[in-house]
Structure formats: structure tokens, C-alpha cells
Amino acid sequence: MSEQVIPSLHTNANTAEVLAIRDLSIHYSVREGFRKKALKAVNGIDLSINAGECLGLVGESGCGKSTLASAIMGLTPITSGSVHVAGQDVPTAVKNDPLAQARNVQMVFQDPFASLNPRRTVRDALAAPLRLHGLKDNIEIEARVIEMLAKVGMKPEAADRKPHEFSGGQRQRICIARALIVKPKLLVCDEPVSALDVSIRAQIINLLLELKDELGIALLMISHDLGVVEHMSDRIAVMYLGRIVEEGVWSDIFTSPLHPYTQALIASIPDPLAPTMRQRRMQGEAPSPLNPPPGCAFNPRCPSASDKCREGDIPSFTNSAGDQFHRARCHLLEQG
Ligand code: SF4
């Protein structure tokens, strides 16, 4: 097992890197009584996604996933490090050419109803980004709207209707169509199925996967639930209190998780076929990012914690085979 060597996680050297995050930190100054404290929402994160690849980003509420997504969209100031989408430095792109940034990266949110204007038809919702990006020909706009509706499995008649006339799953299809109509290189999906009925979650997940393959986009799938990203991610990154604590290809994460937090997340996934084997509840609450415990932030909840875990920063280690693509921040992986 070797100490932290952060490789470029290219699964294919010929594939273009669409998202490149290097040593990213996002800190806020928060007043607590008479004192100001630093809230480290994101702390030293490295991530990358290639074209045609899906990265699942998983962690409990408040771990910093949405702050990270916001930084990728250029909506949150960065404290240090960098975020590049399609080779463009995001803060610079947002300042100099926000429309180009919006063409490179689009987002799908958790609540499709809140994401759509109730007074606008689906046609208006899908045509608006095309007009914003300079397309003026109404015939071409109509053709693009109908084509995009077909890609998300909806009939042309849907263009004349308003959001309240659709089910939750159909509304999420419309949001996906609106995000993809400008042909972004990266699609960020922040909990895209958690507001939907369980019965239609699989449909939306399958739709996202089909569109990823057909359009060759990079997909960042954010969820608090490992079970949601289990079957759709090429790789999975597990986040805890602002840090990536484990990263690897999905099969390694599920068959041989390295970090006790990942192991606890997997154990808490409901399994209707063997309810006693899985679905163990995570112990305790995540600490406040305003008062993180010293050392490994997971130590108050970790059954394997020792004195060593409460001192200093925990580096990232590879698994026992030295696989650079599967690594975790845990002393248990340290050699000697
Ligand atoms: Fe548990 Fe220590 Fe590993 Fe943290 S470093 S996950 S406390 S064993």
C-alpha cells in the first residue's frame, strides 16, 4: 500500500477529460457568538470525469456535495485550487463568457416542479436556452425542441402543455431535456431521483445513462444514497465532511470497500431479499463542519478508531494491491 499518489483517473488515456478538479477548497467565514470561524465546506478535493463517463458522488446531507456542484457550475467562489470544465477555468469563464460556461455544463436538480416555471409551456422552457445562446430561426428551434423531447421519451404534443399537467417523472424528463438541449459536455445531476416515486426512479436513471452514451457527455451523479448510483456509475467517490474519503471503480467500492464510512453506507442500503444481512443504520450523527473532530473526521463514529486517528491529517492510501484507482483516507490501509 502506498501513500497518496493522486493519479489522473483516466479509465481510457484517449478519452478527453471534461471535468478536472485539483486540490479544491471552499471555506466560509461564519460568526459564532463574538468569534469568526472557518467552515470548511470542501477541503482539498481532486476529481476528474472523462467524456462518456459517469462519476457517482455519494455522502450524507451536509457533507459538501452540493457546494462542490455549485462550484462546478461557477456559482460559488473558490477559496483555493481549481475547477476546469472542457479545459476552461470555471471562475474565469463565468466572469468573461458566462454563456460559454453554460454551454459546457448544465445541471438537473432534485425537485423538477420547482425547476420549471408553472406559467410557461414545455416549448417555451426548452426554447428559452436556445434563444439565449443565439439561435433565432423559429423553425430550427421548434425542430430542436421536438427532437429533444423525443430523446427523453416524450411525444411532440407535450410541447404545448404546462408543468402541472405532467407526473413527477415526466417533469424530470423535461428538466433533463432542457439541460441537454444546449449540448453541454458535462451534466451535473444533484439528487435527480430522490423526489420521485421509487417505481419511476429506475426509468430516469436508465434515461440518463442512455443519453450519456448517445451524446458522449460526462455525467456527475450526486446522491446521498449509494444504492442510487450503484448501477450507473463507472466510478464512485465517497464524501465525508468536505473530503473525498474513498474513490474507485464501482465494482471495487461495492465488493471491497476500504473506508469504514463506505462500509457503513453499503451496510445501510435496504435489501428486500435479505433485510437482516444489510440495512444496518449508520451509527451517530455527522459532526458539524464548524467543529470537526481532530484527525480523521469520521473517528467519533468509527468502530476501528484508535488514538492515531485523532491526530493530524489522514493521507490517502491505495488498496493492498497498490491499485492507484482505488484509494481511501484511512490509517487501516497504512503499511507497517
Ligand atoms: Fe476509522 Fe481511523 Fe480509518 Fe478514520 S482513520 S476511518 S477513524 S480507522
mmCIF file of C-alpha atoms and ligand atoms in Angstrom:
data_model
loop_
_atom_site.group_PDB
_atom_site.id
_atom_site.type_symbol
_atom_site.label_atom_id
_atom_site.label_comp_id
_atom_site.label_asym_id
_atom_site.label_seq_id
_atom_site.Cartn_x
_atom_site.Cartn_y
_atom_site.Cartn_z
ATOM 1 C CA MET A 1 0.000 0.000 0.000
ATOM 2 C CA SER A 2 1.453 3.308 -0.912
ATOM 3 C CA GLU A 3 0.902 6.763 0.456
ATOM 4 C CA GLN A 4 -1.037 9.320 -1.500
ATOM 5 C CA VAL A 5 -0.224 9.391 -5.161
ATOM 6 C CA ILE A 6 -3.068 11.122 -6.926
ATOM 7 C CA PRO A 7 -3.165 9.752 -10.452
ATOM 8 C CA SER A 8 -5.253 11.149 -13.224
ATOM 9 C CA LEU A 9 -8.154 8.735 -13.073
ATOM 10 C CA HIS A 10 -8.380 8.263 -16.812
ATOM 11 C CA THR A 11 -10.004 4.947 -17.499
ATOM 12 C CA ASN A 12 -9.027 5.479 -21.127
ATOM 13 C CA ALA A 13 -5.979 7.563 -21.989
ATOM 14 C CA ASN A 14 -7.510 8.559 -25.321
ATOM 15 C CA THR A 15 -10.672 9.893 -23.717
ATOM 16 C CA ALA A 16 -10.954 13.630 -23.138
ATOM 17 C CA GLU A 17 -11.045 14.838 -19.556
ATOM 18 C CA VAL A 18 -14.169 17.013 -19.277
ATOM 19 C CA LEU A 19 -14.098 17.851 -15.553
ATOM 20 C CA ALA A 20 -10.792 18.418 -13.745
ATOM 21 C CA ILE A 21 -10.856 19.468 -10.070
ATOM 22 C CA ARG A 22 -7.491 19.952 -8.406
ATOM 23 C CA ASP A 23 -6.939 20.494 -4.663
ATOM 24 C CA LEU A 24 -10.220 22.404 -4.384
ATOM 25 C CA SER A 25 -11.158 24.081 -1.112
ATOM 26 C CA ILE A 26 -14.216 26.208 -0.372
ATOM 27 C CA HIS A 27 -14.192 27.816 3.057
ATOM 28 C CA TYR A 28 -16.674 30.258 4.558
ATOM 29 C CA SER A 29 -16.202 32.641 7.439
ATOM 30 C CA VAL A 30 -19.058 32.101 9.899
ATOM 31 C CA ARG A 31 -19.795 34.148 13.006
ATOM 32 C CA GLU A 32 -20.287 32.092 16.189
ATOM 33 C CA GLY A 33 -21.069 34.425 19.076
ATOM 34 C CA PHE A 34 -18.306 37.060 19.081
ATOM 35 C CA ARG A 35 -15.882 34.867 17.145
ATOM 36 C CA LYS A 36 -15.476 34.155 13.480
ATOM 37 C CA LYS A 37 -14.833 30.560 12.482
ATOM 38 C CA ALA A 38 -13.869 28.907 9.204
ATOM 39 C CA LEU A 39 -16.433 26.492 7.830
ATOM 40 C CA LYS A 40 -14.568 24.116 5.521
ATOM 41 C CA ALA A 41 -17.397 23.005 3.214
ATOM 42 C CA VAL A 42 -14.977 21.480 0.683
ATOM 43 C CA ASN A 43 -11.427 20.627 1.655
ATOM 44 C CA GLY A 44 -8.636 19.655 -0.766
ATOM 45 C CA ILE A 45 -10.659 17.709 -3.324
ATOM 46 C CA ASP A 46 -9.271 16.141 -6.524
ATOM 47 C CA LEU A 47 -11.727 14.678 -9.033
ATOM 48 C CA SER A 48 -11.926 14.126 -12.759
ATOM 49 C CA ILE A 49 -14.524 12.836 -15.235
ATOM 50 C CA ASN A 50 -13.925 11.859 -18.846
ATOM 51 C CA ALA A 51 -16.314 12.213 -21.769
ATOM 52 C CA GLY A 52 -18.843 9.369 -21.762
ATOM 53 C CA GLU A 53 -18.116 8.515 -18.120
ATOM 54 C CA CYS A 54 -20.381 8.672 -15.051
ATOM 55 C CA LEU A 55 -18.947 9.518 -11.635
ATOM 56 C CA GLY A 56 -21.212 8.912 -8.641
ATOM 57 C CA LEU A 57 -20.593 11.321 -5.740
ATOM 58 C CA VAL A 58 -22.089 9.997 -2.512
ATOM 59 C CA GLY A 59 -22.319 11.221 1.063
ATOM 60 C CA GLU A 60 -24.754 12.231 3.795
ATOM 61 C CA SER A 61 -26.589 15.576 3.781
ATOM 62 C CA GLY A 62 -24.281 18.451 4.669
ATOM 63 C CA CYS A 63 -21.064 16.729 3.556
ATOM 64 C CA GLY A 64 -20.385 19.376 0.877
ATOM 65 C CA LYS A 65 -21.687 17.618 -2.261
ATOM 66 C CA SER A 66 -23.974 20.463 -3.315
ATOM 67 C CA THR A 67 -21.321 23.101 -2.562
ATOM 68 C CA LEU A 68 -18.976 21.196 -4.856
ATOM 69 C CA ALA A 69 -21.685 21.084 -7.567
ATOM 70 C CA SER A 70 -22.244 24.802 -7.166
ATOM 71 C CA ALA A 71 -18.509 25.463 -7.658
ATOM 72 C CA ILE A 72 -18.511 23.334 -10.823
ATOM 73 C CA MET A 73 -21.394 25.469 -12.126
ATOM 74 C CA GLY A 74 -19.417 28.620 -11.251
ATOM 75 C CA LEU A 75 -21.987 29.768 -8.687
ATOM 76 C CA THR A 76 -19.785 29.530 -5.592
ATOM 77 C CA PRO A 77 -16.454 31.339 -5.082
ATOM 78 C CA ILE A 78 -13.438 29.071 -4.712
ATOM 79 C CA THR A 79 -11.048 29.565 -1.781
ATOM 80 C CA SER A 80 -8.117 27.692 -3.370
ATOM 81 C CA GLY A 81 -7.405 25.089 -6.027
ATOM 82 C CA SER A 82 -9.035 24.932 -9.445
ATOM 83 C CA VAL A 83 -12.058 23.668 -11.390
ATOM 84 C CA HIS A 84 -11.820 23.212 -15.162
ATOM 85 C CA VAL A 85 -14.709 22.151 -17.399
ATOM 86 C CA ALA A 86 -13.823 21.279 -21.007
ATOM 87 C CA GLY A 87 -10.405 22.853 -20.460
ATOM 88 C CA GLN A 88 -11.843 26.199 -19.265
ATOM 89 C CA ASP A 89 -11.069 27.560 -15.809
ATOM 90 C CA VAL A 90 -14.606 27.911 -14.409
ATOM 91 C CA PRO A 91 -14.283 31.167 -12.357
ATOM 92 C CA THR A 92 -12.561 32.871 -15.328
ATOM 93 C CA ALA A 93 -15.147 31.540 -17.815
ATOM 94 C CA VAL A 94 -18.048 32.720 -15.637
ATOM 95 C CA LYS A 95 -16.518 36.198 -15.460
ATOM 96 C CA ASN A 96 -15.523 36.536 -19.139
ATOM 97 C CA ASP A 97 -18.093 34.463 -21.021
ATOM 98 C CA PRO A 98 -20.916 33.087 -18.824
ATOM 99 C CA LEU A 99 -22.849 31.799 -21.863
ATOM 100 C CA ALA A 100 -19.894 29.651 -22.964
ATOM 101 C CA GLN A 101 -19.692 28.259 -19.426
ATOM 102 C CA ALA A 102 -23.437 27.485 -19.554
ATOM 103 C CA ARG A 103 -22.951 25.640 -22.869
ATOM 104 C CA ASN A 104 -20.228 23.495 -21.307
ATOM 105 C CA VAL A 105 -22.037 22.460 -18.134
ATOM 106 C CA GLN A 106 -25.704 22.129 -17.212
ATOM 107 C CA MET A 107 -27.470 20.917 -14.102
ATOM 108 C CA VAL A 108 -30.537 18.847 -13.203
ATOM 109 C CA PHE A 109 -31.974 19.499 -9.739
ATOM 110 C CA GLN A 110 -33.804 17.403 -7.172
ATOM 111 C CA ASP A 111 -37.264 18.964 -7.497
ATOM 112 C CA PRO A 112 -38.435 19.089 -11.122
ATOM 113 C CA PHE A 113 -41.589 21.054 -10.248
ATOM 114 C CA ALA A 114 -39.653 23.863 -8.567
ATOM 115 C CA SER A 115 -37.223 23.894 -11.512
ATOM 116 C CA LEU A 116 -39.923 24.725 -14.084
ATOM 117 C CA ASN A 117 -41.915 27.942 -14.465
ATOM 118 C CA PRO A 118 -45.590 26.914 -13.983
ATOM 119 C CA ARG A 119 -46.800 29.600 -16.424
ATOM 120 C CA ARG A 120 -44.609 28.532 -19.350
ATOM 121 C CA THR A 121 -45.286 25.680 -21.741
ATOM 122 C CA VAL A 122 -42.701 22.965 -22.252
ATOM 123 C CA ARG A 123 -41.973 24.501 -25.658
ATOM 124 C CA ASP A 124 -41.137 27.845 -24.004
ATOM 125 C CA ALA A 125 -38.999 26.133 -21.342
ATOM 126 C CA LEU A 126 -36.930 24.267 -23.929
ATOM 127 C CA ALA A 127 -36.734 27.095 -26.473
ATOM 128 C CA ALA A 128 -35.545 29.697 -23.922
ATOM 129 C CA PRO A 129 -31.955 28.369 -23.582
ATOM 130 C CA LEU A 130 -31.651 28.058 -27.381
ATOM 131 C CA ARG A 131 -32.696 31.695 -27.841
ATOM 132 C CA LEU A 132 -30.396 32.763 -25.003
ATOM 133 C CA HIS A 133 -27.491 31.114 -26.805
ATOM 134 C CA GLY A 134 -28.253 32.995 -30.021
ATOM 135 C CA LEU A 135 -30.464 30.683 -32.074
ATOM 136 C CA LYS A 136 -33.074 32.859 -33.849
ATOM 137 C CA ASP A 137 -34.613 30.633 -36.523
ATOM 138 C CA ASN A 138 -38.042 29.602 -35.147
ATOM 139 C CA ILE A 139 -38.276 26.568 -37.448
ATOM 140 C CA GLU A 140 -34.926 25.259 -36.251
ATOM 141 C CA ILE A 141 -35.823 25.985 -32.622
ATOM 142 C CA GLU A 142 -39.085 24.021 -32.997
ATOM 143 C CA ALA A 143 -37.230 21.117 -34.630
ATOM 144 C CA ARG A 144 -34.641 21.053 -31.818
ATOM 145 C CA VAL A 145 -37.386 21.146 -29.143
ATOM 146 C CA ILE A 146 -39.280 18.220 -30.714
ATOM 147 C CA GLU A 147 -36.050 16.268 -31.262
ATOM 148 C CA MET A 148 -35.026 16.735 -27.623
ATOM 149 C CA LEU A 149 -38.467 15.728 -26.361
ATOM 150 C CA ALA A 150 -38.179 12.525 -28.399
ATOM 151 C CA LYS A 151 -34.754 11.824 -26.876
ATOM 152 C CA VAL A 152 -36.247 11.920 -23.383
ATOM 153 C CA GLY A 153 -39.177 9.703 -24.441
ATOM 154 C CA MET A 154 -41.898 12.347 -24.786
ATOM 155 C CA LYS A 155 -44.325 12.993 -27.651
ATOM 156 C CA PRO A 156 -44.392 16.272 -29.642
ATOM 157 C CA GLU A 157 -47.820 17.152 -28.110
ATOM 158 C CA ALA A 158 -46.063 17.594 -24.742
ATOM 159 C CA ALA A 159 -44.591 20.860 -26.049
ATOM 160 C CA ASP A 160 -47.983 22.605 -25.755
ATOM 161 C CA ARG A 161 -48.594 21.633 -22.135
ATOM 162 C CA LYS A 162 -47.560 23.208 -18.814
ATOM 163 C CA PRO A 163 -45.614 21.553 -15.949
ATOM 164 C CA HIS A 164 -48.654 20.855 -13.716
ATOM 165 C CA GLU A 165 -50.088 18.600 -16.450
ATOM 166 C CA PHE A 166 -47.259 16.082 -16.028
ATOM 167 C CA SER A 167 -46.255 13.491 -13.435
ATOM 168 C CA GLY A 168 -43.048 13.940 -11.382
ATOM 169 C CA GLY A 169 -41.116 11.571 -13.642
ATOM 170 C CA GLN A 170 -42.291 13.358 -16.800
ATOM 171 C CA ARG A 171 -41.335 16.724 -15.303
ATOM 172 C CA GLN A 172 -37.843 15.400 -14.577
ATOM 173 C CA ARG A 173 -37.627 14.230 -18.213
ATOM 174 C CA ILE A 174 -38.475 17.803 -19.279
ATOM 175 C CA CYS A 175 -35.760 19.198 -16.969
ATOM 176 C CA ILE A 176 -33.238 16.760 -18.469
ATOM 177 C CA ALA A 177 -34.313 17.805 -21.975
ATOM 178 C CA ARG A 178 -33.920 21.482 -21.087
ATOM 179 C CA ALA A 179 -30.436 20.859 -19.675
ATOM 180 C CA LEU A 180 -29.265 18.835 -22.687
ATOM 181 C CA ILE A 181 -30.766 20.978 -25.447
ATOM 182 C CA VAL A 182 -27.678 23.251 -25.478
ATOM 183 C CA LYS A 183 -25.477 20.132 -25.864
ATOM 184 C CA PRO A 184 -23.323 20.528 -22.745
ATOM 185 C CA LYS A 185 -20.157 18.484 -22.273
ATOM 186 C CA LEU A 186 -20.870 17.889 -18.578
ATOM 187 C CA LEU A 187 -24.231 17.231 -16.886
ATOM 188 C CA VAL A 188 -24.372 17.633 -13.097
ATOM 189 C CA CYS A 189 -27.356 15.822 -11.533
ATOM 190 C CA ASP A 190 -27.957 16.777 -7.882
ATOM 191 C CA GLU A 191 -30.228 14.120 -6.310
ATOM 192 C CA PRO A 192 -32.265 13.846 -9.563
ATOM 193 C CA VAL A 193 -34.446 10.936 -8.404
ATOM 194 C CA SER A 194 -34.816 11.462 -4.656
ATOM 195 C CA ALA A 195 -38.076 13.450 -5.073
ATOM 196 C CA LEU A 196 -39.575 10.792 -7.358
ATOM 197 C CA ASP A 197 -41.593 7.651 -6.655
ATOM 198 C CA VAL A 198 -39.422 4.568 -6.285
ATOM 199 C CA SER A 199 -41.251 2.983 -9.237
ATOM 200 C CA ILE A 200 -40.035 5.627 -11.710
ATOM 201 C CA ARG A 201 -36.519 6.201 -10.353
ATOM 202 C CA ALA A 202 -35.114 3.396 -12.493
ATOM 203 C CA GLN A 203 -36.679 4.936 -15.615
ATOM 204 C CA ILE A 204 -34.954 8.279 -15.034
ATOM 205 C CA ILE A 205 -31.629 6.613 -14.175
ATOM 206 C CA ASN A 206 -31.813 4.488 -17.343
ATOM 207 C CA LEU A 207 -32.713 7.566 -19.379
ATOM 208 C CA LEU A 208 -29.672 9.462 -18.041
ATOM 209 C CA LEU A 209 -27.422 6.507 -18.867
ATOM 210 C CA GLU A 210 -28.806 6.169 -22.397
ATOM 211 C CA LEU A 211 -28.341 9.886 -23.057
ATOM 212 C CA LYS A 212 -24.809 9.820 -21.619
ATOM 213 C CA ASP A 213 -23.848 7.044 -24.035
ATOM 214 C CA GLU A 214 -25.682 8.520 -27.018
ATOM 215 C CA LEU A 215 -24.378 12.074 -26.578
ATOM 216 C CA GLY A 216 -20.966 11.178 -25.118
ATOM 217 C CA ILE A 217 -21.357 13.599 -22.220
ATOM 218 C CA ALA A 218 -19.637 13.363 -18.838
ATOM 219 C CA LEU A 219 -22.115 12.764 -16.012
ATOM 220 C CA LEU A 220 -21.710 13.715 -12.346
ATOM 221 C CA MET A 221 -24.402 11.913 -10.360
ATOM 222 C CA ILE A 222 -24.776 13.288 -6.820
ATOM 223 C CA SER A 223 -26.761 11.335 -4.245
ATOM 224 C CA HIS A 224 -26.955 10.713 -0.507
ATOM 225 C CA ASP A 225 -27.822 7.097 -1.370
ATOM 226 C CA LEU A 226 -25.127 4.696 -2.584
ATOM 227 C CA GLY A 227 -27.872 2.389 -3.871
ATOM 228 C CA VAL A 228 -28.971 5.036 -6.422
ATOM 229 C CA VAL A 229 -25.538 5.342 -8.045
ATOM 230 C CA GLU A 230 -24.648 1.637 -7.685
ATOM 231 C CA HIS A 231 -25.626 0.544 -11.179
ATOM 232 C CA MET A 232 -24.999 3.715 -13.156
ATOM 233 C CA SER A 233 -21.519 4.895 -12.137
ATOM 234 C CA ASP A 234 -18.246 3.897 -13.779
ATOM 235 C CA ARG A 235 -16.504 5.231 -10.680
ATOM 236 C CA ILE A 236 -17.729 6.313 -7.249
ATOM 237 C CA ALA A 237 -16.336 8.974 -4.913
ATOM 238 C CA VAL A 238 -17.461 8.916 -1.271
ATOM 239 C CA MET A 239 -17.504 12.280 0.506
ATOM 240 C CA TYR A 240 -17.463 12.906 4.241
ATOM 241 C CA LEU A 241 -17.359 16.330 5.890
ATOM 242 C CA GLY A 242 -15.839 18.138 2.916
ATOM 243 C CA ARG A 243 -13.330 15.455 1.859
ATOM 244 C CA ILE A 244 -13.297 12.545 -0.566
ATOM 245 C CA VAL A 245 -12.619 9.605 1.778
ATOM 246 C CA GLU A 246 -12.734 6.841 -0.851
ATOM 247 C CA GLU A 247 -12.682 6.647 -4.625
ATOM 248 C CA GLY A 248 -12.656 3.733 -7.039
ATOM 249 C CA VAL A 249 -14.439 1.899 -9.839
ATOM 250 C CA TRP A 250 -17.945 0.977 -8.712
ATOM 251 C CA SER A 251 -17.344 -2.780 -8.553
ATOM 252 C CA ASP A 252 -14.349 -2.306 -6.210
ATOM 253 C CA ILE A 253 -16.329 0.074 -3.998
ATOM 254 C CA PHE A 254 -19.140 -2.455 -3.609
ATOM 255 C CA THR A 255 -17.147 -5.685 -3.402
ATOM 256 C CA SER A 256 -14.189 -4.474 -1.319
ATOM 257 C CA PRO A 257 -14.857 -1.076 0.279
ATOM 258 C CA LEU A 258 -11.756 0.231 2.070
ATOM 259 C CA HIS A 259 -13.061 3.010 4.317
ATOM 260 C CA PRO A 260 -15.243 2.219 7.362
ATOM 261 C CA TYR A 261 -17.622 5.014 6.293
ATOM 262 C CA THR A 262 -18.140 3.423 2.862
ATOM 263 C CA GLN A 263 -18.636 0.060 4.562
ATOM 264 C CA ALA A 264 -21.314 1.619 6.800
ATOM 265 C CA LEU A 265 -23.034 3.257 3.807
ATOM 266 C CA ILE A 266 -23.165 -0.064 1.957
ATOM 267 C CA ALA A 267 -24.445 -1.837 5.057
ATOM 268 C CA SER A 268 -27.283 0.692 5.299
ATOM 269 C CA ILE A 269 -28.608 0.053 1.755
ATOM 270 C CA PRO A 270 -32.007 -1.664 2.078
ATOM 271 C CA ASP A 271 -32.055 -5.166 0.599
ATOM 272 C CA PRO A 272 -35.611 -6.544 0.359
ATOM 273 C CA LEU A 273 -34.292 -10.072 -0.288
ATOM 274 C CA ALA A 274 -32.131 -10.207 2.822
ATOM 275 C CA PRO A 275 -33.246 -7.487 5.210
ATOM 276 C CA THR A 276 -31.227 -8.870 8.103
ATOM 277 C CA MET A 277 -27.989 -9.032 6.117
ATOM 278 C CA ARG A 278 -27.961 -5.357 5.125
ATOM 279 C CA GLN A 279 -29.692 -2.138 6.159
ATOM 280 C CA ARG A 280 -27.735 -1.583 9.366
ATOM 281 C CA ARG A 281 -28.188 2.018 10.415
ATOM 282 C CA MET A 282 -25.237 4.376 10.402
ATOM 283 C CA GLN A 283 -24.065 5.000 13.975
ATOM 284 C CA GLY A 284 -24.325 8.537 15.404
ATOM 285 C CA GLU A 285 -24.598 11.892 13.656
ATOM 286 C CA ALA A 286 -22.080 13.549 11.358
ATOM 287 C CA PRO A 287 -20.168 16.242 13.294
ATOM 288 C CA SER A 288 -20.681 19.912 12.448
ATOM 289 C CA PRO A 289 -18.246 21.185 9.802
ATOM 290 C CA LEU A 290 -17.816 24.210 12.113
ATOM 291 C CA ASN A 291 -16.360 21.963 14.831
ATOM 292 C CA PRO A 292 -14.830 18.963 13.082
ATOM 293 C CA PRO A 293 -13.067 16.432 15.316
ATOM 294 C CA PRO A 294 -9.261 16.387 15.128
ATOM 295 C CA GLY A 295 -7.622 13.874 12.794
ATOM 296 C CA CYS A 296 -9.998 11.709 10.796
ATOM 297 C CA ALA A 297 -13.395 13.422 10.833
ATOM 298 C CA PHE A 298 -15.089 10.003 10.971
ATOM 299 C CA ASN A 299 -13.350 8.972 14.222
ATOM 300 C CA PRO A 300 -16.295 9.658 16.627
ATOM 301 C CA ARG A 301 -18.438 7.181 14.624
ATOM 302 C CA CYS A 302 -15.787 4.688 13.575
ATOM 303 C CA PRO A 303 -15.708 1.256 15.283
ATOM 304 C CA SER A 304 -11.990 0.923 14.395
ATOM 305 C CA ALA A 305 -10.848 4.335 15.656
ATOM 306 C CA SER A 306 -7.588 4.475 17.636
ATOM 307 C CA ASP A 307 -5.535 7.302 19.171
ATOM 308 C CA LYS A 308 -3.658 7.651 15.887
ATOM 309 C CA CYS A 309 -6.925 8.546 14.136
ATOM 310 C CA ARG A 310 -7.305 11.658 16.317
ATOM 311 C CA GLU A 311 -4.015 13.265 15.249
ATOM 312 C CA GLY A 312 -3.176 15.240 12.127
ATOM 313 C CA ASP A 313 -4.329 14.889 8.567
ATOM 314 C CA ILE A 314 -5.053 11.408 7.221
ATOM 315 C CA PRO A 315 -3.465 10.840 3.812
ATOM 316 C CA SER A 316 -4.958 8.770 1.032
ATOM 317 C CA PHE A 317 -3.735 5.191 0.624
ATOM 318 C CA THR A 318 -4.230 2.661 -2.140
ATOM 319 C CA ASN A 319 -5.688 -0.798 -1.555
ATOM 320 C CA SER A 320 -3.469 -3.780 -0.713
ATOM 321 C CA ALA A 321 -2.850 -4.487 -4.421
ATOM 322 C CA GLY A 322 -1.488 -0.954 -4.874
ATOM 323 C CA ASP A 323 -4.286 -0.129 -7.330
ATOM 324 C CA GLN A 324 -3.941 3.629 -7.887
ATOM 325 C CA PHE A 325 -7.572 3.845 -8.954
ATOM 326 C CA HIS A 326 -8.912 2.562 -5.619
ATOM 327 C CA ARG A 327 -7.835 4.575 -2.611
ATOM 328 C CA ALA A 328 -9.134 5.792 0.736
ATOM 329 C CA ARG A 329 -8.197 8.098 3.597
ATOM 330 C CA CYS A 330 -7.849 5.643 6.466
ATOM 331 C CA HIS A 331 -4.960 4.606 8.746
ATOM 332 C CA LEU A 332 -6.060 0.975 8.474
ATOM 333 C CA LEU A 333 -4.563 0.915 4.970
ATOM 334 C CA GLU A 334 -1.184 2.213 6.119
ATOM 335 C CA GLN A 335 1.674 -0.236 5.822
ATOM 336 C CA GLY A 336 3.894 -1.026 8.778
HETATM 337 FE FE1 SF4 B 1 -11.716 4.906 11.335
HETATM 338 FE FE2 SF4 B 1 -9.264 5.739 11.938
HETATM 339 FE FE3 SF4 B 1 -9.797 4.903 9.463
HETATM 340 FE FE4 SF4 B 1 -10.788 7.210 10.356
HETATM 341 S S1 SF4 B 1 -8.612 6.718 10.026
HETATM 342 S S2 SF4 B 1 -11.891 5.677 9.219
HETATM 343 S S3 SF4 B 1 -11.202 6.733 12.499
HETATM 344 S S4 SF4 B 1 -9.843 3.661 11.351
#
